[in-house]
Coordinates of C-alpha atoms in Angstrom, one line a residue:
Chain A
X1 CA 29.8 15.8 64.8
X2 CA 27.4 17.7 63.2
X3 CA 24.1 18.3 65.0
X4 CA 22.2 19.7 62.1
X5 CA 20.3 17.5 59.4
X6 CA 19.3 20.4 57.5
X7 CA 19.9 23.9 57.0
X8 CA 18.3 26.1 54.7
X9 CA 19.7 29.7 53.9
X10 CA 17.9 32.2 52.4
X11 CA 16.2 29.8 50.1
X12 CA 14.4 31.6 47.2
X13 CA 12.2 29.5 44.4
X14 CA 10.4 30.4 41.1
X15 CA 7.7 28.9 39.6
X16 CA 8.0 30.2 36.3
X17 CA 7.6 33.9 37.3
X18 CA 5.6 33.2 40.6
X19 CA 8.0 34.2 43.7
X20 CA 7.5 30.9 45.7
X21 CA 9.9 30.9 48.1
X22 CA 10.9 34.4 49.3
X23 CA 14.3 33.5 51.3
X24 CA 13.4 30.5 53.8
X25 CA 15.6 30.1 56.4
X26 CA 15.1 27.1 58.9
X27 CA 17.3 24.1 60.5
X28 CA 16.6 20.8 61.9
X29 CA 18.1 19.0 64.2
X30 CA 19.3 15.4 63.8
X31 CA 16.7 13.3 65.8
X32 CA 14.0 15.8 65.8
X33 CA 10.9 16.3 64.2
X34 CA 10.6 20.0 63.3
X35 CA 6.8 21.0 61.6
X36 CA 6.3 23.5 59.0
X37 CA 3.1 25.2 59.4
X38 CA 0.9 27.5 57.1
X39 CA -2.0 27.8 54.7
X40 CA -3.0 26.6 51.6
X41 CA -0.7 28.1 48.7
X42 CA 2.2 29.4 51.7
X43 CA 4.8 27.4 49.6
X44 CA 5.1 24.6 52.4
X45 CA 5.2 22.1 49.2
X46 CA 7.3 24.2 47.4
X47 CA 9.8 24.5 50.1
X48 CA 9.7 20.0 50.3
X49 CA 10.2 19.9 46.5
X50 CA 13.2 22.2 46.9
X51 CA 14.6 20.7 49.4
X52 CA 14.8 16.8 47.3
X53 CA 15.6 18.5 44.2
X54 CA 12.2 17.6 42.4
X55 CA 12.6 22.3 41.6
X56 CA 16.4 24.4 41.9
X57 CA 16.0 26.9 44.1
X58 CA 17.4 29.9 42.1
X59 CA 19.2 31.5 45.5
X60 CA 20.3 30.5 48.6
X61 CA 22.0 27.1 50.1
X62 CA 20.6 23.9 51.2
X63 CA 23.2 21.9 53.4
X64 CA 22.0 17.6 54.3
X65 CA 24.6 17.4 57.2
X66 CA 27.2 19.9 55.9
X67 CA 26.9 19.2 52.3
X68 CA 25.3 21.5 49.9
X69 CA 22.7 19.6 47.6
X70 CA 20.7 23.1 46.1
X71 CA 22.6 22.1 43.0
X72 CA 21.6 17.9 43.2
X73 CA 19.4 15.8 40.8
X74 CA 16.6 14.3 43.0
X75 CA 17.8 10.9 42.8
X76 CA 21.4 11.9 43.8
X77 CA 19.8 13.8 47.2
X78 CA 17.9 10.1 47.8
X79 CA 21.2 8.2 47.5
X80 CA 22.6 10.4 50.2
X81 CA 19.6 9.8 52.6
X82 CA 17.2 12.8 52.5
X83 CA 13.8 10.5 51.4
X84 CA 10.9 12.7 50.4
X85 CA 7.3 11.3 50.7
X86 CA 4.8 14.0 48.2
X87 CA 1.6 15.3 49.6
X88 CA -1.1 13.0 47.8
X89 CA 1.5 9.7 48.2
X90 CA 1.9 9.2 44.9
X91 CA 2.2 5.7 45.5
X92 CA 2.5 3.8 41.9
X93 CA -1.5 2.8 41.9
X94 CA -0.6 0.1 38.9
X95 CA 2.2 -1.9 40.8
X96 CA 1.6 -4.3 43.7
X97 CA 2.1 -3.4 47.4
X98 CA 5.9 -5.2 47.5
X99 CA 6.7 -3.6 44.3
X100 CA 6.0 -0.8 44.9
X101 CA 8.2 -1.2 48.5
X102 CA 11.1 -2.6 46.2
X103 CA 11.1 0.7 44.2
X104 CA 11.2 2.6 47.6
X105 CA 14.4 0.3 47.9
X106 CA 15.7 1.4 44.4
X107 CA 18.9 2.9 45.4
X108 CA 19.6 -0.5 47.5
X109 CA 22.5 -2.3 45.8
X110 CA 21.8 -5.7 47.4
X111 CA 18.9 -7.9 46.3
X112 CA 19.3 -9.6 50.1
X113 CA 19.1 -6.0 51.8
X114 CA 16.0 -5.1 49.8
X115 CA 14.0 -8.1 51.0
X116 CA 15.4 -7.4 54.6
X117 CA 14.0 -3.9 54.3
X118 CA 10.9 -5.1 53.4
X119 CA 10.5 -8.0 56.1
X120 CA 10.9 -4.6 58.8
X121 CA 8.2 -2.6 57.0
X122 CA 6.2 -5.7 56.9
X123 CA 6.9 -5.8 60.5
X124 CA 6.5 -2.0 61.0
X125 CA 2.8 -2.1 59.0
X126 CA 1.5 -5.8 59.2
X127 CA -1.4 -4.5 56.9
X128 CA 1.0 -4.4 54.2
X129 CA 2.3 -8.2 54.5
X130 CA -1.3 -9.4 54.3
X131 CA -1.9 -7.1 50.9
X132 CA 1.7 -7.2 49.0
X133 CA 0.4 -8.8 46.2
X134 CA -2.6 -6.6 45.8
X135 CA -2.5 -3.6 43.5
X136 CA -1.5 -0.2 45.1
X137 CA -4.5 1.7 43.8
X138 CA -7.1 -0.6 45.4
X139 CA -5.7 0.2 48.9
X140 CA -7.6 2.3 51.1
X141 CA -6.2 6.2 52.2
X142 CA -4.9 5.0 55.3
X143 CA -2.8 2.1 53.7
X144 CA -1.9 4.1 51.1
X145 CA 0.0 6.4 53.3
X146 CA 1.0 3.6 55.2
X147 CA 2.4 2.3 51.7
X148 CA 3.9 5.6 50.8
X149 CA 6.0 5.9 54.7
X150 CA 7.0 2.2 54.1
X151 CA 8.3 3.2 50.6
X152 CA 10.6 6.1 52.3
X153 CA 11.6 3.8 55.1
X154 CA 12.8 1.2 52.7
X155 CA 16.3 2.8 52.4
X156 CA 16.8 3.8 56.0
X157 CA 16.4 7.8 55.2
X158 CA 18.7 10.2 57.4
X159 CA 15.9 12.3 57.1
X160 CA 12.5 12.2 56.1
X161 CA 10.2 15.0 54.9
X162 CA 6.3 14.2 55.1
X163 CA 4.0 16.0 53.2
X164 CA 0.8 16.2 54.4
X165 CA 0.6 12.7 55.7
X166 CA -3.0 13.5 57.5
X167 CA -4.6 14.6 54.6
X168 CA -8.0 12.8 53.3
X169 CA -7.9 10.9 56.2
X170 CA -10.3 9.9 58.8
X171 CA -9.8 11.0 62.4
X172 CA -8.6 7.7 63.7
X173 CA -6.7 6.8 61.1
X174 CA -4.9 10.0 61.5
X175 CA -3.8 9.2 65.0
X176 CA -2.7 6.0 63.3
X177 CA -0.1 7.7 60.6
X178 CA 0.7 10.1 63.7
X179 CA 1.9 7.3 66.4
X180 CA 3.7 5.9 63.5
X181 CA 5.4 9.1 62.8
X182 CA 6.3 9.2 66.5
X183 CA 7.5 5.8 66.2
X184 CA 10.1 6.3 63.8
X185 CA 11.1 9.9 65.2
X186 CA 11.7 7.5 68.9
X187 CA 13.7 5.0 66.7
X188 CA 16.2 7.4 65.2
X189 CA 14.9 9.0 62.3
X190 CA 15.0 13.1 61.7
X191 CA 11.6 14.2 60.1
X192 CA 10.3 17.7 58.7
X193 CA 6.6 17.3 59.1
X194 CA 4.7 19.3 56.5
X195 CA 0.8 19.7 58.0
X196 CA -1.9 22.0 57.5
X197 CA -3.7 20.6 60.7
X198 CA -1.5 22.4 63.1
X199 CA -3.2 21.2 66.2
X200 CA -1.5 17.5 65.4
X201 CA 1.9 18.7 63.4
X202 CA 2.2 20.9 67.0
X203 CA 1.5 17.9 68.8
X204 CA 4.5 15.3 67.3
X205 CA 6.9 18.3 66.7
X206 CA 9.6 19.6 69.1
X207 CA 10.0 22.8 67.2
X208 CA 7.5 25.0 64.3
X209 CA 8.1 27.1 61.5
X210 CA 5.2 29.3 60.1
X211 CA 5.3 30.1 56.5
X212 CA 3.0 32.8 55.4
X213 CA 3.3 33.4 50.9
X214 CA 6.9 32.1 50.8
X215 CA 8.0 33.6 53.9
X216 CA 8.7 32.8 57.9
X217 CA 7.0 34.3 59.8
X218 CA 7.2 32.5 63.0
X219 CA 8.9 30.2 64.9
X220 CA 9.4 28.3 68.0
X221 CA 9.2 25.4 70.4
X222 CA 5.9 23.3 69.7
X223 CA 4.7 23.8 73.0
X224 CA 5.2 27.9 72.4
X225 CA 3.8 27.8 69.5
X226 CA 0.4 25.9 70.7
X227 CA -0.2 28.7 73.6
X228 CA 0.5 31.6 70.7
X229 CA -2.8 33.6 69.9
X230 CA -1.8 34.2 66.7
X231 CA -1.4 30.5 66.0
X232 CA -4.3 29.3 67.8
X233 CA -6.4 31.8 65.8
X234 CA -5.4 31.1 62.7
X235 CA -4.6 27.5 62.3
X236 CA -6.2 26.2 65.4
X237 CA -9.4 27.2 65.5
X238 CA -10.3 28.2 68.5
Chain B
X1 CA -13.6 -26.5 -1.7
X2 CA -12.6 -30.0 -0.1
X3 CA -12.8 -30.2 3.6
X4 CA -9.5 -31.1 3.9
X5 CA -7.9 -28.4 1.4
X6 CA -9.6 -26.2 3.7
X7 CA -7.9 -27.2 6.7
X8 CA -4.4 -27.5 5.0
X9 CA -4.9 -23.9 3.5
X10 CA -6.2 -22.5 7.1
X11 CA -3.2 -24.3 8.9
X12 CA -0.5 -23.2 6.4
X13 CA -1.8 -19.6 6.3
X14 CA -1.8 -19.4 10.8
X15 CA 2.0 -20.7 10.5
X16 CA 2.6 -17.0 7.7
X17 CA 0.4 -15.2 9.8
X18 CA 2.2 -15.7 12.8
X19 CA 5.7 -15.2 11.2
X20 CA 3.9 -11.8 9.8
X21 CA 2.3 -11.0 13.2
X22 CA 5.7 -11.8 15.0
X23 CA 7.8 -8.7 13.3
X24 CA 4.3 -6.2 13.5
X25 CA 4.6 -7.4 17.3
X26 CA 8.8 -7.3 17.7
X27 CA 7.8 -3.6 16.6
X28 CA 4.5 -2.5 18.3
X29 CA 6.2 -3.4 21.5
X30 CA 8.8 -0.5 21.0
X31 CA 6.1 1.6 20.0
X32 CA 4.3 1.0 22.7
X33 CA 6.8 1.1 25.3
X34 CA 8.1 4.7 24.7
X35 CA 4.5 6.3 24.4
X36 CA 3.9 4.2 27.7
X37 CA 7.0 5.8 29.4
X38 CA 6.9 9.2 27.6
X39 CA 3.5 9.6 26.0
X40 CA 5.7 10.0 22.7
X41 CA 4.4 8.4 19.3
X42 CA 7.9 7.6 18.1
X43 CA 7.2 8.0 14.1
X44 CA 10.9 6.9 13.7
X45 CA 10.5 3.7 15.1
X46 CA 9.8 1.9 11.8
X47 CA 12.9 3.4 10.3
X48 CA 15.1 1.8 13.1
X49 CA 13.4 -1.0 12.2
X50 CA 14.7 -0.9 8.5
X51 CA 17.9 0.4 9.9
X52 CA 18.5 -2.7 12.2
X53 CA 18.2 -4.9 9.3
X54 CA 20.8 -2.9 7.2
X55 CA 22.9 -3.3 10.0
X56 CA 22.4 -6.9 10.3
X57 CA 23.4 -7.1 6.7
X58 CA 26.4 -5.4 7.0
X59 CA 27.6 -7.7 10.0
X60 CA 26.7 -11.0 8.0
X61 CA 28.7 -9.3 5.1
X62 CA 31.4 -9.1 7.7
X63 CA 31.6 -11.8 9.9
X64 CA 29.8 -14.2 6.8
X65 CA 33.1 -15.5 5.3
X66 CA 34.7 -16.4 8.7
X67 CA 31.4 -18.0 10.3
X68 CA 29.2 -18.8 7.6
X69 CA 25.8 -17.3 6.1
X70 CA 23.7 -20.1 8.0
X71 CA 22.5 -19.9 11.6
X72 CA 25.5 -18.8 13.6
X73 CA 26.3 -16.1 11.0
X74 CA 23.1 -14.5 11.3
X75 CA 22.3 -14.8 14.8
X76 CA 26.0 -13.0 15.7
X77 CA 24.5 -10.1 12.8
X78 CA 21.0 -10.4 14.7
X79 CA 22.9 -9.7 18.3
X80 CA 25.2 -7.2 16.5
X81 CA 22.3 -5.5 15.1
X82 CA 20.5 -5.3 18.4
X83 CA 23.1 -4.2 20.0
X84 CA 23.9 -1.2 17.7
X85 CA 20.7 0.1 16.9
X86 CA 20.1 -0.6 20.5
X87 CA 22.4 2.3 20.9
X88 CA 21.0 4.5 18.1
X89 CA 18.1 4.4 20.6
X90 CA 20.0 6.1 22.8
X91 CA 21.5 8.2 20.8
X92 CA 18.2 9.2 19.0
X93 CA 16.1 9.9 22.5
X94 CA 19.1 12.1 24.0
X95 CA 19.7 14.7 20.6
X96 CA 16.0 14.6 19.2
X97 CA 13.7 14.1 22.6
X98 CA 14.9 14.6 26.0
X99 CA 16.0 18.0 25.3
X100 CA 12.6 18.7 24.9
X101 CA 11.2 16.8 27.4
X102 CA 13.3 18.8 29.8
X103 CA 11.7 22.2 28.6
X104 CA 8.5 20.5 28.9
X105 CA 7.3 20.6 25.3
X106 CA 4.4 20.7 23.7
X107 CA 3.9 16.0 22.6
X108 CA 3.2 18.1 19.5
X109 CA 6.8 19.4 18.9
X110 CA 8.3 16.0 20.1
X111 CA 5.9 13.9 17.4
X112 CA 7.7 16.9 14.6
X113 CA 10.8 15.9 16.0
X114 CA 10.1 12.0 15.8
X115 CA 9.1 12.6 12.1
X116 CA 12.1 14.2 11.3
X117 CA 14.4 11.9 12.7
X118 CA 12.4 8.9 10.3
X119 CA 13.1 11.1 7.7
X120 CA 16.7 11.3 8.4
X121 CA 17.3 7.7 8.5
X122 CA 15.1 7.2 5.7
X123 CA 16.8 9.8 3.7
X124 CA 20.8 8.3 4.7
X125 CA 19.8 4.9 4.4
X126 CA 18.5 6.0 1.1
X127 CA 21.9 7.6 0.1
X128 CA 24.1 5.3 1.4
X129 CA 22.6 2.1 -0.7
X130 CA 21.7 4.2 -3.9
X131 CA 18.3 3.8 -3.1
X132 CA 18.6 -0.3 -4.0
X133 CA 17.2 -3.1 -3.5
X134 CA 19.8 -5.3 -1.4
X135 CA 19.7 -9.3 -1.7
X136 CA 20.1 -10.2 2.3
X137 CA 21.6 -13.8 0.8
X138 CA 21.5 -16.6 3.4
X139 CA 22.7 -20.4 3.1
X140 CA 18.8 -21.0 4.6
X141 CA 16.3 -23.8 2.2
X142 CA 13.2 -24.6 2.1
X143 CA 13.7 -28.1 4.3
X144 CA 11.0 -28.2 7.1
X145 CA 8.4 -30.3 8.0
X146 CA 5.8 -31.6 5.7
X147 CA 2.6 -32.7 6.5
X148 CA 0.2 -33.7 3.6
X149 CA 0.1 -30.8 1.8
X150 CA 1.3 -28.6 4.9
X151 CA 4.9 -27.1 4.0
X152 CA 6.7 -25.5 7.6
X153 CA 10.4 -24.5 7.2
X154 CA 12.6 -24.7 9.9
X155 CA 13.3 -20.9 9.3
X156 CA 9.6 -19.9 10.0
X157 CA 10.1 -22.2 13.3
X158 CA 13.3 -20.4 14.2
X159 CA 11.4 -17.4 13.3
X160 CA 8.4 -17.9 15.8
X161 CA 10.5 -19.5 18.2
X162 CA 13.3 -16.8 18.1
X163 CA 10.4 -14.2 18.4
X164 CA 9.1 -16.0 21.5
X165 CA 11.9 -16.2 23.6
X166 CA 12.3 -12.2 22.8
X167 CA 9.1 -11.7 24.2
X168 CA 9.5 -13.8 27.5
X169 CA 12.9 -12.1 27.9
X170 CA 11.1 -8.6 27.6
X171 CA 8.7 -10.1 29.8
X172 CA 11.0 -11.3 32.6
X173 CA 12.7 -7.9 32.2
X174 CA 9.6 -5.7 32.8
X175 CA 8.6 -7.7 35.7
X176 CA 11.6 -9.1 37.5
X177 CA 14.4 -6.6 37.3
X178 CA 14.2 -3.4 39.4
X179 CA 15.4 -0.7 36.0
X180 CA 11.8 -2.8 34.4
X181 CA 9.9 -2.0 37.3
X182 CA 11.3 1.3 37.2
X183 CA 10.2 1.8 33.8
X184 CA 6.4 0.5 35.2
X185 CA 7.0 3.1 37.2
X186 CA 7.8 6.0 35.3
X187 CA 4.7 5.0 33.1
X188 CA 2.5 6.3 36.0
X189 CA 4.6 8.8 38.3
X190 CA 7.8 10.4 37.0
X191 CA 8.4 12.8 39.7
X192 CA 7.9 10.1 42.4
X193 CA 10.3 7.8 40.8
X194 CA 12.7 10.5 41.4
X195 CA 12.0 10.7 45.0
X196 CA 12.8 6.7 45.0
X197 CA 16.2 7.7 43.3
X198 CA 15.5 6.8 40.2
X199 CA 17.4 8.2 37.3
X200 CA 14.4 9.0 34.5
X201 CA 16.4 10.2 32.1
X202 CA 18.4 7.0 31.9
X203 CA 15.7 4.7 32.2
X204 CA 13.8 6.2 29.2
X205 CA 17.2 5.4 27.2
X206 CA 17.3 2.4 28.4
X207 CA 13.5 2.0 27.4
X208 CA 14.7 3.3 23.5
X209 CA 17.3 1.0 23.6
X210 CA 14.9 -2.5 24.7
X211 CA 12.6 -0.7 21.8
X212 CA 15.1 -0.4 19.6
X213 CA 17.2 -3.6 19.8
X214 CA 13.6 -5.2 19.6
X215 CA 13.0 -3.8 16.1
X216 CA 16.1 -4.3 15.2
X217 CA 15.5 -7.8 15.9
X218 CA 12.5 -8.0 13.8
X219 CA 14.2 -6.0 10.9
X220 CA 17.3 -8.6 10.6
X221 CA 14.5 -11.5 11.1
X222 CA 12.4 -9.7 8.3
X223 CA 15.7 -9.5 5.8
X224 CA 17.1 -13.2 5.9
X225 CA 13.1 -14.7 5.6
X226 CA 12.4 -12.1 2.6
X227 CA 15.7 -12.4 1.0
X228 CA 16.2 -8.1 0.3
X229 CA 16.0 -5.5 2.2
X230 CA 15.4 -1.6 1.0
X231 CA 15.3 1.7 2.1
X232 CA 11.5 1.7 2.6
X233 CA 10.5 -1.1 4.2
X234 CA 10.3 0.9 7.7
X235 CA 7.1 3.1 6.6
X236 CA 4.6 0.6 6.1
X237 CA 5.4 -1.6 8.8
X238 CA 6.0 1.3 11.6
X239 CA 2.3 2.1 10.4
X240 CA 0.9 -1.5 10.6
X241 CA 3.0 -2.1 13.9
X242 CA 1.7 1.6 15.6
X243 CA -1.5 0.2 14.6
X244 CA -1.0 -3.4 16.5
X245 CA 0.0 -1.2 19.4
X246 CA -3.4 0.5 19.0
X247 CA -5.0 -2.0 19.1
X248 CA -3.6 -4.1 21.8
X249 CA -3.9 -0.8 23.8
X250 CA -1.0 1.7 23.7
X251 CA 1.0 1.2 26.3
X252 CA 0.2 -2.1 26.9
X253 CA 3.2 -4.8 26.7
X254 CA 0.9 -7.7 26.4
X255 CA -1.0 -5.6 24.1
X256 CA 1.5 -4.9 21.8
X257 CA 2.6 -9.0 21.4
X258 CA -1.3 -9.6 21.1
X259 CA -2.4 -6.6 18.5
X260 CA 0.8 -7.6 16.3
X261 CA -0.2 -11.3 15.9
X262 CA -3.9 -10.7 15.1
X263 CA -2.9 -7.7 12.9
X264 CA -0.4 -10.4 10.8
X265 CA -3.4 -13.6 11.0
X266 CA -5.9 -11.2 10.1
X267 CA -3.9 -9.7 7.1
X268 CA -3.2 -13.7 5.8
X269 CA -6.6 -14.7 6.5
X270 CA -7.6 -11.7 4.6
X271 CA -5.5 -13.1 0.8
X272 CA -7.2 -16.3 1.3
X273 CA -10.7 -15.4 1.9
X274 CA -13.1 -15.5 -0.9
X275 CA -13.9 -11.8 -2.0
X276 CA -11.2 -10.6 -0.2
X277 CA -7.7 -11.9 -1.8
X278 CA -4.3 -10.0 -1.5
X279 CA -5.7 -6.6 -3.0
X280 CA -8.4 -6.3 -0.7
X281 CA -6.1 -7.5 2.2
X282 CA -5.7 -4.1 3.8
X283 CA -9.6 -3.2 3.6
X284 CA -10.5 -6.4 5.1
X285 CA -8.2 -6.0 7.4
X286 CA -8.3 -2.3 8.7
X287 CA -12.4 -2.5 8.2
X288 CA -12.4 -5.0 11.3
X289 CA -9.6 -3.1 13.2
X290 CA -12.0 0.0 12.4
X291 CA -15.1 -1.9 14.1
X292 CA -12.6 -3.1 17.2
X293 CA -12.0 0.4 17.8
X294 CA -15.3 1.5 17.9
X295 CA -16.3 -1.1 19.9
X296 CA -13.5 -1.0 23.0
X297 CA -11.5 2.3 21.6
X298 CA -8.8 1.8 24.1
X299 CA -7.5 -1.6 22.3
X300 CA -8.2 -4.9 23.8
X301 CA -5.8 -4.7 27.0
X302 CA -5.8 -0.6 27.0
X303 CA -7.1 1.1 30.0
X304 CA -10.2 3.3 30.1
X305 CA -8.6 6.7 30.9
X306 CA -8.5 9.1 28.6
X307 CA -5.0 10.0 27.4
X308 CA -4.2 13.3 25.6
X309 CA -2.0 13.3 22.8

């Protein structure tokens, strides 16, 4: 029925009295993975944290499959689906591996479908089985943000907004997190991928958004976007 | 001093040290929680203390003449109690604290805040019994368990037993249920616990009102073994029990049950010591907290960060 996962519609945000979000228009498609690109300080976070609720915009609509949730608590927009994993992880560094899955599950009614979820991420990351009991904060980056994607997919998200997953990472371990990403997007699951290393986000994503200080200011198929000078000079490199 | 009169004397005194230590812990453990959860050093917390044994009081005044001032009577006024000022929690953290929490306020206008609401129960407690002395009148004796010259009541048993299972039901609750992994949770990370759906603001009232029922506990506990209760007998225990919490490190649930029972043995080993005795109690006591401190400032199970008040 309805095609779209998310729509955002002039989306305007305040940090106290710093214009964050300038009116943010994007969309993406159920099943896709759409990027958002830009540098340091472009609002990219911002635009996540408005999106789950964590800030109100002050203008503008936000529709999860139709509905409008600008005007949702955070843990109301996770009930309906829309899971949020935070640049950094944030995984709870004082609480084991499993329990810090079981919070993931939170929003789970059912004791029985909360140990299911976590047999599948157990499944999905077998480095997590072998270290549930261990304390978050001793794992290393990788399983961290291993920890923190298995903590969003505890609930089955409709869609799932990732924050910077590559950062702090080595190489290969990126192009771990990234076949996982990939993984998930084959088996169903929407995802707005936020990345500063564009070369990668363009890689996984079937469409980019550029954000430049709270505004778009480009967009386009992946593959567009990777043969774009002004992309490849600014957040490519070459 | 005979050897044996020793022993007897260090053996009676453990048994009233750990009946003492029991209600500093049944309190530091509220304390603790909510500056765990909100970084919040809730001044008012001895004051529900004293108000959770007025209202245990007024239930066994109730409910005494159908079931009896013994052990059923006051256990329904203990659960009543809990129950009620369990609430008042509640109550208290919505009007007085989270309103400023959600402005993000200075911890110095919320610690105003926490001393004015102590000084509003104080000051209604006060007017509503006169400012008297009430006799908390139980069908309890002396009978116990006498060995030599070793006197235990069954009270002080109930006491430390009734104390226990309070603690291993906190216990399981912290670490078995998901709303006391939650509160874990919101200890380190409040905005991610909102990504995992959790509802903060309800699980810090719920963290007042396990606080709360907890001193409440230790306030009807503290009326029926003391035999009166009055108006005052909040301040000096939320002080003594802030300072168990201290010491166990802040934050700390283990802590908190740990720096309550060596605040209360060190206190009754202090009265019996030679030099010491009951006037010196307090500067025996706080002279070794004072060197703990110094020694490992963040209390015996704290962690080494450093935490801004």
């Amino acid at each position: 029925m309805n095609d779209l996962a998310l729509v955002l519609q002039n989306v305007e945000t305040f940090y106290g009295k710093i214009h964050a979000l300038k009116g943010v228009s994007l969309e993406v498609p159920k099943g896709k993975i759409v990027t958002l690109l830009g540098s340091n300080g472009a609002g990219k976070t911002t635009t996540l944290k408005t999106i789950s609720g964590l800030i109100q915009a002050s203008a503008g609509k936000i529709e999860f499959y139709g509905r409008d949730i600008s005007k949702e608590k955070a843990h109301n927009i996770v009930s309906m689906g829309l899971i949020h994993v935070p640049e950094g992880r944030r995984i709870f560094k004082d609480l084991s591996v499993k329990e810090n899955l079981e919070l993931g599950g939170f929003t789970l009614k059912d004791e029985s479908l909360r140990r299911k979820r976590i047999e599948h991420v157990f499944e999905m990351f077998p480095r997590l089985k072998d270290r549930q009991k261990q304390i978050g904060g001793t794992l290393s980056g990788g399983e961290q943000q291993m920890l923190a994607i298995g903590r969003a997919m505890m609930t089955d998200p409709k869609l799932l907004l990732l924050d910077e997953p590559s950062m702090g990472l080595a190489p290969l371990i990126v192009q771990d997190i990234m076949r996982i990403i990939k993984q998930l997007n084959s088996e169903g699951t929407t995802i707005l991928l936020v990345e500063q290393n564009a070369k990668i986000a363009l890689k996984l994503a079937d469409y980019g958004y550029v954000l430049e200080t709270g505004e778009l200011v480009m967009e386009g198929d992946s593959t567009e976007l990777r043969k774009d000078e002004r992309i490849t000079k600014a957040y490519l490199g070459e | 001093m005979h050897a044996m009169t020793v022993f007897y004397t260090i053996i009676q005194q453990l048994v009233n040290g750990l009946i003492l230590g029991s209600f500093y812990s049944l309190v530091a453990l509220g304390y603790s929680m909510v500056y765990g959860i909100i970084k919040l050093l809730n001044f008012a917390h001895g004051d529900i203390y004293m108000v959770g044994a007025f209202v245990g009081f007024g239930a066994l005044g109730i409910f005494g003449n159908a079931l009896g001032i013994g052990w059923l009577g006051i256990t329904v006024a203990l659960v009543i109690s809990m129950v009620l000022v369990g609430f008042l929690g509640i109550v208290i953290h919505r009007i007085a604290y989270q309103p400023l929490l959600n402005k993000n306020a200075p911890r110095m206008s919320l610690l105003i805040t926490a001393v004015g609401v102590s000084f509003t129960l104080f000051n209604a407690v006060m007017v509503m019994t006169s400012g008297e002395y009430k006799a908390f009148t139980t069908s309890l004796g002396y009978d116990g368990i006498s060995i030599g010259p070793i006197n235990i009541t069954y009270t002080q048993i109930i006491m430390v037993v009734a104390t226990a299972v309070l603690m291993l039901g906190l216990y399981w609750f912290i670490n078995r249920t998901m709303y006391g992994k939650a509160m874990r949770a919101i200890a380190l990370d409040q905005d991610a616990c909102r990504l995992m759906g959790i509802n903060v603001t309800k699980t810090i009232s719920l963290t007042f009102f396990v606080g709360s029922a907890l001193a409440a506990a230790a306030g009807v506990m503290a009326g029926v073994y003391y035999g009166s209760i009055h108006f005052y007998m909040g301040f000096i225990i939320g002080l003594k029990a802030f300072t168990a919490a201290v010491i166990g490190g802040i934050g700390s649930i283990p802590g908190a049950m740990l720096g309550g029972l060596i605040l209360g043995l060190l206190e009754t080993a202090g009265t019996q010591l030679p030099f010491v005795g009951s006037a010196w109690k307090d500067v025996f006591t706080f002279g070794i907290l004072i060197l703990l401190l110094v020694t490992k400032p963040t209390g015996i199970l704290g962690k080494s960060e450093i935490e801004r008040m």
